[in-house]
Amino acid sequence: MSIIISTIQKCCVKSLEEKLLALSLTSTTQIREKHKLNPPPRLRNPTWFTKQNRVVKEEFLTHENKEFLREIVQDKVVESESKLPVVSPKEWNDKLQRTGVIARKVGIYPMWLKDGTRIQTTLLQVLDNHVIRYYTPEEYDPPRKQVGGIKNKKGCLLLGAESADPSEFTKEYCGLFRESGVIPKRVLSRFFVSPDAVLPLGTQVNVLHFQVGNVVDVRGKTVDRGFQGVMKRHGFKGMPASHGVTKTHRKGGCIGGGGEKGRVWPGTKMPGHMGNRHRIQKGLKILRINTKYNIMWVSGQAIAGETNSIVTIYDTKLPLRKPTNPVPFPTYIGEIDSTIPEDIYDEQVHMFNDPTISYDEK
Amino acid sequence: MFSSLYPFYMVFRVKMFLNIRNGLSVATNSSKVIRQLCTKAAAFENVTNNKQSNESSKNNVVDYRHIYPEFLPDPKPEFRNVLREKLERSDMIARRTQIQIPEFYVGSILAVTSSDKHTPGKNNRFVGICIDREGCGLRATFILRNVIEQQGVEVKFELYDPTLHKIEVLRLEKRLDDKLFYLRDALPQYSTFDPNMEPELLPGGSTVPVNNLKVKLKPKPWLERWERQNLQGVEDLGLPEKFYIRAKELEKPWEKYDLMKDYMKTIPEEEQTEIFSEVQSHLHKLEVTRKQMKRKRVFVKPSKLA
Amino acid sequence: MLTNRFLNLQKTVSLAKNYLHTSGERYEIQKLTRLRVVDNSEIGKQAMAEGKPPRCIHVYNKTGVGRIGDKVLVAIKGEKKKGILVGLKQNQKTKVPKFDSNNLVLIDDNGTPMGTRIHVPIPTILRTILKEKTQAKGADYTKILAIASKFV
């Protein structure tokens, strides 16, 4: 027995020695800046970030088989539409955060107010938003951890928009939609909501989620302008065109001083990639809603992105412009039918078929 | 010269388009386009032939593009969206139920009555010649010019501004140019119009007359270099030879043969017919109701005070 | 023929010298811009008749560019006088008229116009602008509206 123990001990000691030797070997060959070469993973992609589009190959299907596949997709669409989740209305208060929606920037055109002033409006088409998934506050693992405790933890609601043929997506991507039973969508977006504002999976959110006269924030991706110089990117003046200037007409010039500050300061404006960044335009008023085409008219013309680009709309974060009257909570419940007018205008806005404006003598 | 610039298949894409600018319809099929490539002369012939045939078929939906140019959207592909254009058109028609926006052209004399925020209770009437018309959709604008008390005045109006009460056409005619900005440098008599002018009625069914008036400009200095703009409605400018030589150097005579440029600047004919056939029924209905209202209006005997 | 052309050239060159624009294409009113006096004040009439229109030497606003209804200081016949801009050559907003010349009405320090009549039309927007600019105790610019002959 003792022999066995001693042999085991010997073995252990031997292996330990080997390990130590190996350790000592590695510790002697020092690698500088090792922490930079292999940084700890800080950013983790959310679970719904998977490869979206499948590589489409020619499958040599017969016409009948193609028809059959189309029929299956059609059946799935019908099936997904038949299941309507039950949403129960709740009491709203201004501490609660509702979900936002995915929309498309459709264009810009002017409207007039009742006092005759002209304003620019942006048209946003709310797409076929469906709830895909919900992550409870404990469950949701943010890509970037926040330091310190968070009060009023928010859950995360995953919304999808723009239904498409499932065959254009990967299997993995289609799997995201299995739980909710919704047909796979092209666009996904997450919204933080109060746990009270949770919507059951598969719920549709339409334009009546918002009300005319309320204020929203709109997030879009700015126009991608590629690598640009300082004149275009930061509005520098450039250098003179003549008077002995050579080869420096559109350059930025000096980028730092000497002496104690003899280096390039962080944040110095230099050439680089311009655009293709998410920007939020805050405090835009909803002036008009069209329930037939799910369109809302929002004040201003500076929402980021080209026409036909995807944007997301949220209730405003601006403290003084939050709604005072109750809003549909957790969302608008019920169908859009004939009882609801096609066009809902804000009280300030002049309707196009209203009589011509005239100013009365005071 | 441009067959080398554009591949041949592009030419087939351009087989049908309309040239709004010149008011000519170039409805050519691909074989005609190829012929155009070969000879410039043939191109001219085609254009003139089509113009004649177009004039004969009045009241065509295609003619609407001259009468209602603002219904055509901006042809820039990055601004296009079918749904927005549809909604914009429906808003335009909604506004047209309240105000009659007549057919007018650059060179026509208009009177615009509008309510003014700065003089409440009163309506402002401005009479002048239309020197420019631009913009599409609800953004459409026009500029009127007149000389009032020896002072040249220009006012820009929006076509769909809800403060406009009335747009009257006092004289319906066209001029030789698309823009009449040169009236700013012309003698004041060419842009002086009586504010109490009576509307001149054209006999029914007649085409819009073109006024071949040649305007005499004041001596230099001018606001723009008019000699470079190939103006038709201007008398001989009487400049030294070198100005004309320079103008000749800067000319771009090849641009009128640039089919791609035209294609990018215009809405294809198919789309135009689609748009106008959608709008036509509404516009026609508006016209009919307006005529009915006119007949119903009771004659009010003018009082002595008036 | 040749001599005629030469004369023509000479004429154009001399004219260009007289009407040299300092404010470029935008027709902005800034320092040294020539203005046109449109009231019937004695000094204004004389200056215009002599062909020595007043020059703007200061614009009383924060941008230094004169807009419609702004007060300016002008040098006229060797004197310094104040005036109100009542019509501009510059492009305006819709429904606000644009004129063929930069028009000026001379006023004194209290806002009282020096002439008794304005012989060109003035824009109606001045009613609002001048009312806003009139201080409670001090200059009353609305007197200009009273001497206007026509509004557009």
mmCIF file with all atom_site columns, N, CA and C in Angstrom, chain C residues 35-78:
data_model
loop_
_atom_site.group_PDB
_atom_site.id
_atom_site.type_symbol
_atom_site.label_atom_id
_atom_site.label_alt_id
_atom_site.label_comp_id
_atom_site.label_asym_id
_atom_site.label_entity_id
_atom_site.label_seq_id
_atom_site.pdbx_PDB_ins_code
_atom_site.Cartn_x
_atom_site.Cartn_y
_atom_site.Cartn_z
_atom_site.occupancy
_atom_site.B_iso_or_equiv
_atom_site.pdbx_formal_charge
_atom_site.auth_seq_id
_atom_site.auth_comp_id
_atom_site.auth_asym_id
_atom_site.auth_atom_id
_atom_site.pdbx_PDB_model_num
ATOM 1   N N  . LEU C 1 35 ? -25.973 102.592 -51.459 1.00 0.00 ? 35 LEU C N  1
ATOM 2   C CA . LEU C 1 35 ? -27.412 102.425 -51.260 1.00 0.00 ? 35 LEU C CA 1
ATOM 3   C C  . LEU C 1 35 ? -28.155 103.501 -52.040 1.00 0.00 ? 35 LEU C C  1
ATOM 4   N N  . ARG C 1 36 ? -29.468 103.346 -52.129 1.00 0.00 ? 36 ARG C N  1
ATOM 5   C CA . ARG C 1 36 ? -30.282 104.313 -52.856 1.00 0.00 ? 36 ARG C CA 1
ATOM 6   C C  . ARG C 1 36 ? -31.281 104.920 -51.879 1.00 0.00 ? 36 ARG C C  1
ATOM 7   N N  . VAL C 1 37 ? -31.260 106.238 -51.772 1.00 0.00 ? 37 VAL C N  1
ATOM 8   C CA . VAL C 1 37 ? -32.211 106.914 -50.891 1.00 0.00 ? 37 VAL C CA 1
ATOM 9   C C  . VAL C 1 37 ? -33.533 107.034 -51.628 1.00 0.00 ? 37 VAL C C  1
ATOM 10  N N  . VAL C 1 38 ? -34.614 106.564 -51.004 1.00 0.00 ? 38 VAL C N  1
ATOM 11  C CA . VAL C 1 38 ? -35.892 106.559 -51.706 1.00 0.00 ? 38 VAL C CA 1
ATOM 12  C C  . VAL C 1 38 ? -36.916 107.501 -51.082 1.00 0.00 ? 38 VAL C C  1
ATOM 13  N N  . ASP C 1 39 ? -36.492 108.320 -50.111 1.00 0.00 ? 39 ASP C N  1
ATOM 14  C CA . ASP C 1 39 ? -37.463 109.290 -49.592 1.00 0.00 ? 39 ASP C CA 1
ATOM 15  C C  . ASP C 1 39 ? -37.154 110.658 -50.197 1.00 0.00 ? 39 ASP C C  1
ATOM 16  N N  . ASN C 1 40 ? -37.990 111.669 -49.858 1.00 0.00 ? 40 ASN C N  1
ATOM 17  C CA . ASN C 1 40 ? -37.806 112.977 -50.478 1.00 0.00 ? 40 ASN C CA 1
ATOM 18  C C  . ASN C 1 40 ? -37.094 113.948 -49.541 1.00 0.00 ? 40 ASN C C  1
ATOM 19  N N  . SER C 1 41 ? -36.221 113.452 -48.684 1.00 0.00 ? 41 SER C N  1
ATOM 20  C CA . SER C 1 41 ? -35.446 114.339 -47.822 1.00 0.00 ? 41 SER C CA 1
ATOM 21  C C  . SER C 1 41 ? -34.478 115.137 -48.693 1.00 0.00 ? 41 SER C C  1
ATOM 22  N N  . GLU C 1 42 ? -34.180 116.357 -48.261 1.00 0.00 ? 42 GLU C N  1
ATOM 23  C CA . GLU C 1 42 ? -33.390 117.281 -49.077 1.00 0.00 ? 42 GLU C CA 1
ATOM 24  C C  . GLU C 1 42 ? -32.012 116.698 -49.375 1.00 0.00 ? 42 GLU C C  1
ATOM 25  N N  . ILE C 1 43 ? -31.362 116.241 -48.327 1.00 0.00 ? 43 ILE C N  1
ATOM 26  C CA . ILE C 1 43 ? -29.988 115.725 -48.472 1.00 0.00 ? 43 ILE C CA 1
ATOM 27  C C  . ILE C 1 43 ? -29.959 114.479 -49.348 1.00 0.00 ? 43 ILE C C  1
ATOM 28  N N  . GLY C 1 44 ? -30.953 113.644 -49.171 1.00 0.00 ? 44 GLY C N  1
ATOM 29  C CA . GLY C 1 44 ? -31.025 112.420 -49.955 1.00 0.00 ? 44 GLY C CA 1
ATOM 30  C C  . GLY C 1 44 ? -31.241 112.716 -51.424 1.00 0.00 ? 44 GLY C C  1
ATOM 31  N N  . LYS C 1 45 ? -32.144 113.639 -51.699 1.00 0.00 ? 45 LYS C N  1
ATOM 32  C CA . LYS C 1 45 ? -32.440 113.996 -53.096 1.00 0.00 ? 45 LYS C CA 1
ATOM 33  C C  . LYS C 1 45 ? -31.196 114.545 -53.771 1.00 0.00 ? 45 LYS C C  1
ATOM 34  N N  . GLN C 1 46 ? -30.503 115.424 -53.056 1.00 0.00 ? 46 GLN C N  1
ATOM 35  C CA . GLN C 1 46 ? -29.295 116.041 -53.620 1.00 0.00 ? 46 GLN C CA 1
ATOM 36  C C  . GLN C 1 46 ? -28.230 114.990 -53.907 1.00 0.00 ? 46 GLN C C  1
ATOM 37  N N  . ALA C 1 47 ? -28.024 114.104 -52.933 1.00 0.00 ? 47 ALA C N  1
ATOM 38  C CA . ALA C 1 47 ? -26.982 113.087 -53.092 1.00 0.00 ? 47 ALA C CA 1
ATOM 39  C C  . ALA C 1 47 ? -27.274 112.198 -54.301 1.00 0.00 ? 47 ALA C C  1
ATOM 40  N N  . MET C 1 48 ? -28.539 111.824 -54.470 1.00 0.00 ? 48 MET C N  1
ATOM 41  C CA . MET C 1 48 ? -28.888 110.962 -55.593 1.00 0.00 ? 48 MET C CA 1
ATOM 42  C C  . MET C 1 48 ? -28.773 111.721 -56.907 1.00 0.00 ? 48 MET C C  1
ATOM 43  N N  . ALA C 1 49 ? -29.140 113.009 -56.884 1.00 0.00 ? 49 ALA C N  1
ATOM 44  C CA . ALA C 1 49 ? -29.094 113.800 -58.106 1.00 0.00 ? 49 ALA C CA 1
ATOM 45  C C  . ALA C 1 49 ? -27.648 114.029 -58.550 1.00 0.00 ? 49 ALA C C  1
ATOM 46  N N  . GLU C 1 50 ? -26.761 114.182 -57.588 1.00 0.00 ? 50 GLU C N  1
ATOM 47  C CA . GLU C 1 50 ? -25.353 114.404 -57.923 1.00 0.00 ? 50 GLU C CA 1
ATOM 48  C C  . GLU C 1 50 ? -24.661 113.132 -58.400 1.00 0.00 ? 50 GLU C C  1
ATOM 49  N N  . GLY C 1 51 ? -25.332 112.008 -58.245 1.00 0.00 ? 51 GLY C N  1
ATOM 50  C CA . GLY C 1 51 ? -24.698 110.730 -58.609 1.00 0.00 ? 51 GLY C CA 1
ATOM 51  C C  . GLY C 1 51 ? -23.719 110.253 -57.577 1.00 0.00 ? 51 GLY C C  1
ATOM 52  N N  . LYS C 1 52 ? -23.901 110.719 -56.338 1.00 0.00 ? 52 LYS C N  1
ATOM 53  C CA . LYS C 1 52 ? -23.045 110.240 -55.251 1.00 0.00 ? 52 LYS C CA 1
ATOM 54  C C  . LYS C 1 52 ? -23.915 109.588 -54.188 1.00 0.00 ? 52 LYS C C  1
ATOM 55  N N  . PRO C 1 53 ? -24.381 108.380 -54.490 1.00 0.00 ? 53 PRO C N  1
ATOM 56  C CA . PRO C 1 53 ? -25.274 107.739 -53.529 1.00 0.00 ? 53 PRO C CA 1
ATOM 57  C C  . PRO C 1 53 ? -24.552 107.446 -52.220 1.00 0.00 ? 53 PRO C C  1
ATOM 58  N N  . PRO C 1 54 ? -25.316 107.380 -51.121 1.00 0.00 ? 54 PRO C N  1
ATOM 59  C CA . PRO C 1 54 ? -24.666 107.175 -49.830 1.00 0.00 ? 54 PRO C CA 1
ATOM 60  C C  . PRO C 1 54 ? -24.006 105.806 -49.723 1.00 0.00 ? 54 PRO C C  1
ATOM 61  N N  . ARG C 1 55 ? -22.981 105.761 -48.866 1.00 0.00 ? 55 ARG C N  1
ATOM 62  C CA . ARG C 1 55 ? -22.293 104.504 -48.607 1.00 0.00 ? 55 ARG C CA 1
ATOM 63  C C  . ARG C 1 55 ? -22.627 104.047 -47.199 1.00 0.00 ? 55 ARG C C  1
ATOM 64  N N  . CYS C 1 56 ? -22.872 102.760 -47.065 1.00 0.00 ? 56 CYS C N  1
ATOM 65  C CA . CYS C 1 56 ? -23.095 102.213 -45.731 1.00 0.00 ? 56 CYS C CA 1
ATOM 66  C C  . CYS C 1 56 ? -21.750 102.174 -45.003 1.00 0.00 ? 56 CYS C C  1
ATOM 67  N N  . ILE C 1 57 ? -21.682 102.754 -43.806 1.00 0.00 ? 57 ILE C N  1
ATOM 68  C CA . ILE C 1 57 ? -20.419 102.657 -43.082 1.00 0.00 ? 57 ILE C CA 1
ATOM 69  C C  . ILE C 1 57 ? -20.555 101.852 -41.795 1.00 0.00 ? 57 ILE C C  1
ATOM 70  N N  . HIS C 1 58 ? -21.780 101.481 -41.436 1.00 0.00 ? 58 HIS C N  1
ATOM 71  C CA . HIS C 1 58 ? -21.948 100.568 -40.307 1.00 0.00 ? 58 HIS C CA 1
ATOM 72  C C  . HIS C 1 58 ? -23.332 99.947  -40.357 1.00 0.00 ? 58 HIS C C  1
ATOM 73  N N  . VAL C 1 59 ? -23.409 98.690  -39.951 1.00 0.00 ? 59 VAL C N  1
ATOM 74  C CA . VAL C 1 59 ? -24.715 98.030  -39.856 1.00 0.00 ? 59 VAL C CA 1
ATOM 75  C C  . VAL C 1 59 ? -24.966 97.734  -38.390 1.00 0.00 ? 59 VAL C C  1
ATOM 76  N N  . TYR C 1 60 ? -26.106 98.205  -37.883 1.00 0.00 ? 60 TYR C N  1
ATOM 77  C CA . TYR C 1 60 ? -26.386 98.014  -36.457 1.00 0.00 ? 60 TYR C CA 1
ATOM 78  C C  . TYR C 1 60 ? -27.025 96.654  -36.201 1.00 0.00 ? 60 TYR C C  1
ATOM 79  N N  . ASN C 1 61 ? -26.272 95.601  -36.411 1.00 0.00 ? 61 ASN C N  1
ATOM 80  C CA . ASN C 1 61 ? -26.694 94.281  -35.935 1.00 0.00 ? 61 ASN C CA 1
ATOM 81  C C  . ASN C 1 61 ? -25.450 93.465  -35.652 1.00 0.00 ? 61 ASN C C  1
ATOM 82  N N  . LYS C 1 62 ? -25.627 92.217  -35.265 1.00 0.00 ? 62 LYS C N  1
ATOM 83  C CA . LYS C 1 62 ? -24.468 91.462  -34.801 1.00 0.00 ? 62 LYS C CA 1
ATOM 84  C C  . LYS C 1 62 ? -23.699 90.781  -35.931 1.00 0.00 ? 62 LYS C C  1
ATOM 85  N N  . THR C 1 63 ? -24.341 90.608  -37.084 1.00 0.00 ? 63 THR C N  1
ATOM 86  C CA . THR C 1 63 ? -23.654 89.899  -38.157 1.00 0.00 ? 63 THR C CA 1
ATOM 87  C C  . THR C 1 63 ? -22.847 90.834  -39.048 1.00 0.00 ? 63 THR C C  1
ATOM 88  N N  . GLY C 1 64 ? -23.181 92.112  -39.070 1.00 0.00 ? 64 GLY C N  1
ATOM 89  C CA . GLY C 1 64 ? -22.493 93.032  -39.973 1.00 0.00 ? 64 GLY C CA 1
ATOM 90  C C  . GLY C 1 64 ? -23.038 92.981  -41.385 1.00 0.00 ? 64 GLY C C  1
ATOM 91  N N  . VAL C 1 65 ? -24.073 92.179  -41.601 1.00 0.00 ? 65 VAL C N  1
ATOM 92  C CA . VAL C 1 65 ? -24.722 92.122  -42.908 1.00 0.00 ? 65 VAL C CA 1
ATOM 93  C C  . VAL C 1 65 ? -26.132 92.671  -42.754 1.00 0.00 ? 65 VAL C C  1
ATOM 94  N N  . GLY C 1 66 ? -26.452 93.670  -43.551 1.00 0.00 ? 66 GLY C N  1
ATOM 95  C CA . GLY C 1 66 ? -27.756 94.318  -43.411 1.00 0.00 ? 66 GLY C CA 1
ATOM 96  C C  . GLY C 1 66 ? -28.857 93.490  -44.015 1.00 0.00 ? 66 GLY C C  1
ATOM 97  N N  . ARG C 1 67 ? -29.898 93.203  -43.230 1.00 0.00 ? 67 ARG C N  1
ATOM 98  C CA . ARG C 1 67 ? -31.096 92.530  -43.733 1.00 0.00 ? 67 ARG C CA 1
ATOM 99  C C  . ARG C 1 67 ? -32.221 93.558  -43.777 1.00 0.00 ? 67 ARG C C  1
ATOM 100 N N  . ILE C 1 68 ? -33.362 93.091  -44.206 1.00 0.00 ? 68 ILE C N  1
ATOM 101 C CA . ILE C 1 68 ? -34.480 94.014  -44.378 1.00 0.00 ? 68 ILE C CA 1
ATOM 102 C C  . ILE C 1 68 ? -34.925 94.568  -43.017 1.00 0.00 ? 68 ILE C C  1
ATOM 103 N N  . GLY C 1 69 ? -35.110 95.882  -42.933 1.00 0.00 ? 69 GLY C N  1
ATOM 104 C CA . GLY C 1 69 ? -35.530 96.526  -41.694 1.00 0.00 ? 69 GLY C CA 1
ATOM 105 C C  . GLY C 1 69 ? -34.402 96.858  -40.743 1.00 0.00 ? 69 GLY C C  1
ATOM 106 N N  . ASP C 1 70 ? -33.150 96.572  -41.146 1.00 0.00 ? 70 ASP C N  1
ATOM 107 C CA . ASP C 1 70 ? -32.027 96.873  -40.258 1.00 0.00 ? 70 ASP C CA 1
ATOM 108 C C  . ASP C 1 70 ? -31.668 98.356  -40.323 1.00 0.00 ? 70 ASP C C  1
ATOM 109 N N  . LYS C 1 71 ? -31.084 98.828  -39.205 1.00 0.00 ? 71 LYS C N  1
ATOM 110 C CA . LYS C 1 71 ? -30.623 100.224 -39.170 1.00 0.00 ? 71 LYS C CA 1
ATOM 111 C C  . LYS C 1 71 ? -29.178 100.253 -39.621 1.00 0.00 ? 71 LYS C C  1
ATOM 112 N N  . VAL C 1 72 ? -28.861 101.237 -40.467 1.00 0.00 ? 72 VAL C N  1
ATOM 113 C CA . VAL C 1 72 ? -27.473 101.382 -40.933 1.00 0.00 ? 72 VAL C CA 1
ATOM 114 C C  . VAL C 1 72 ? -27.030 102.833 -40.748 1.00 0.00 ? 72 VAL C C  1
ATOM 115 N N  . LEU C 1 73 ? -25.719 102.998 -40.668 1.00 0.00 ? 73 LEU C N  1
ATOM 116 C CA . LEU C 1 73 ? -25.131 104.336 -40.645 1.00 0.00 ? 73 LEU C CA 1
ATOM 117 C C  . LEU C 1 73 ? -24.557 104.576 -42.032 1.00 0.00 ? 73 LEU C C  1
ATOM 118 N N  . VAL C 1 74 ? -24.883 105.730 -42.633 1.00 0.00 ? 74 VAL C N  1
ATOM 119 C CA . VAL C 1 74 ? -24.393 105.973 -43.993 1.00 0.00 ? 74 VAL C CA 1
ATOM 120 C C  . VAL C 1 74 ? -23.605 107.280 -44.044 1.00 0.00 ? 74 VAL C C  1
ATOM 121 N N  . ALA C 1 75 ? -22.670 107.305 -44.997 1.00 0.00 ? 75 ALA C N  1
ATOM 122 C CA . ALA C 1 75 ? -21.953 108.534 -45.283 1.00 0.00 ? 75 ALA C CA 1
ATOM 123 C C  . ALA C 1 75 ? -22.615 109.164 -46.489 1.00 0.00 ? 75 ALA C C  1
ATOM 124 N N  . ILE C 1 76 ? -23.204 110.335 -46.286 1.00 0.00 ? 76 ILE C N  1
ATOM 125 C CA . ILE C 1 76 ? -23.945 110.966 -47.374 1.00 0.00 ? 76 ILE C CA 1
ATOM 126 C C  . ILE C 1 76 ? -23.570 112.442 -47.424 1.00 0.00 ? 76 ILE C C  1
ATOM 127 N N  . LYS C 1 77 ? -23.035 112.848 -48.540 1.00 0.00 ? 77 LYS C N  1
ATOM 128 C CA . LYS C 1 77 ? -22.617 114.247 -48.749 1.00 0.00 ? 77 LYS C CA 1
ATOM 129 C C  . LYS C 1 77 ? -21.724 114.744 -47.609 1.00 0.00 ? 77 LYS C C  1
ATOM 130 N N  . GLY C 1 78 ? -20.780 113.922 -47.230 1.00 0.00 ? 78 GLY C N  1
ATOM 131 C CA . GLY C 1 78 ? -19.833 114.324 -46.192 1.00 0.00 ? 78 GLY C CA 1
ATOM 132 C C  . GLY C 1 78 ? -20.398 114.329 -44.794 1.00 0.00 ? 78 GLY C C  1
#
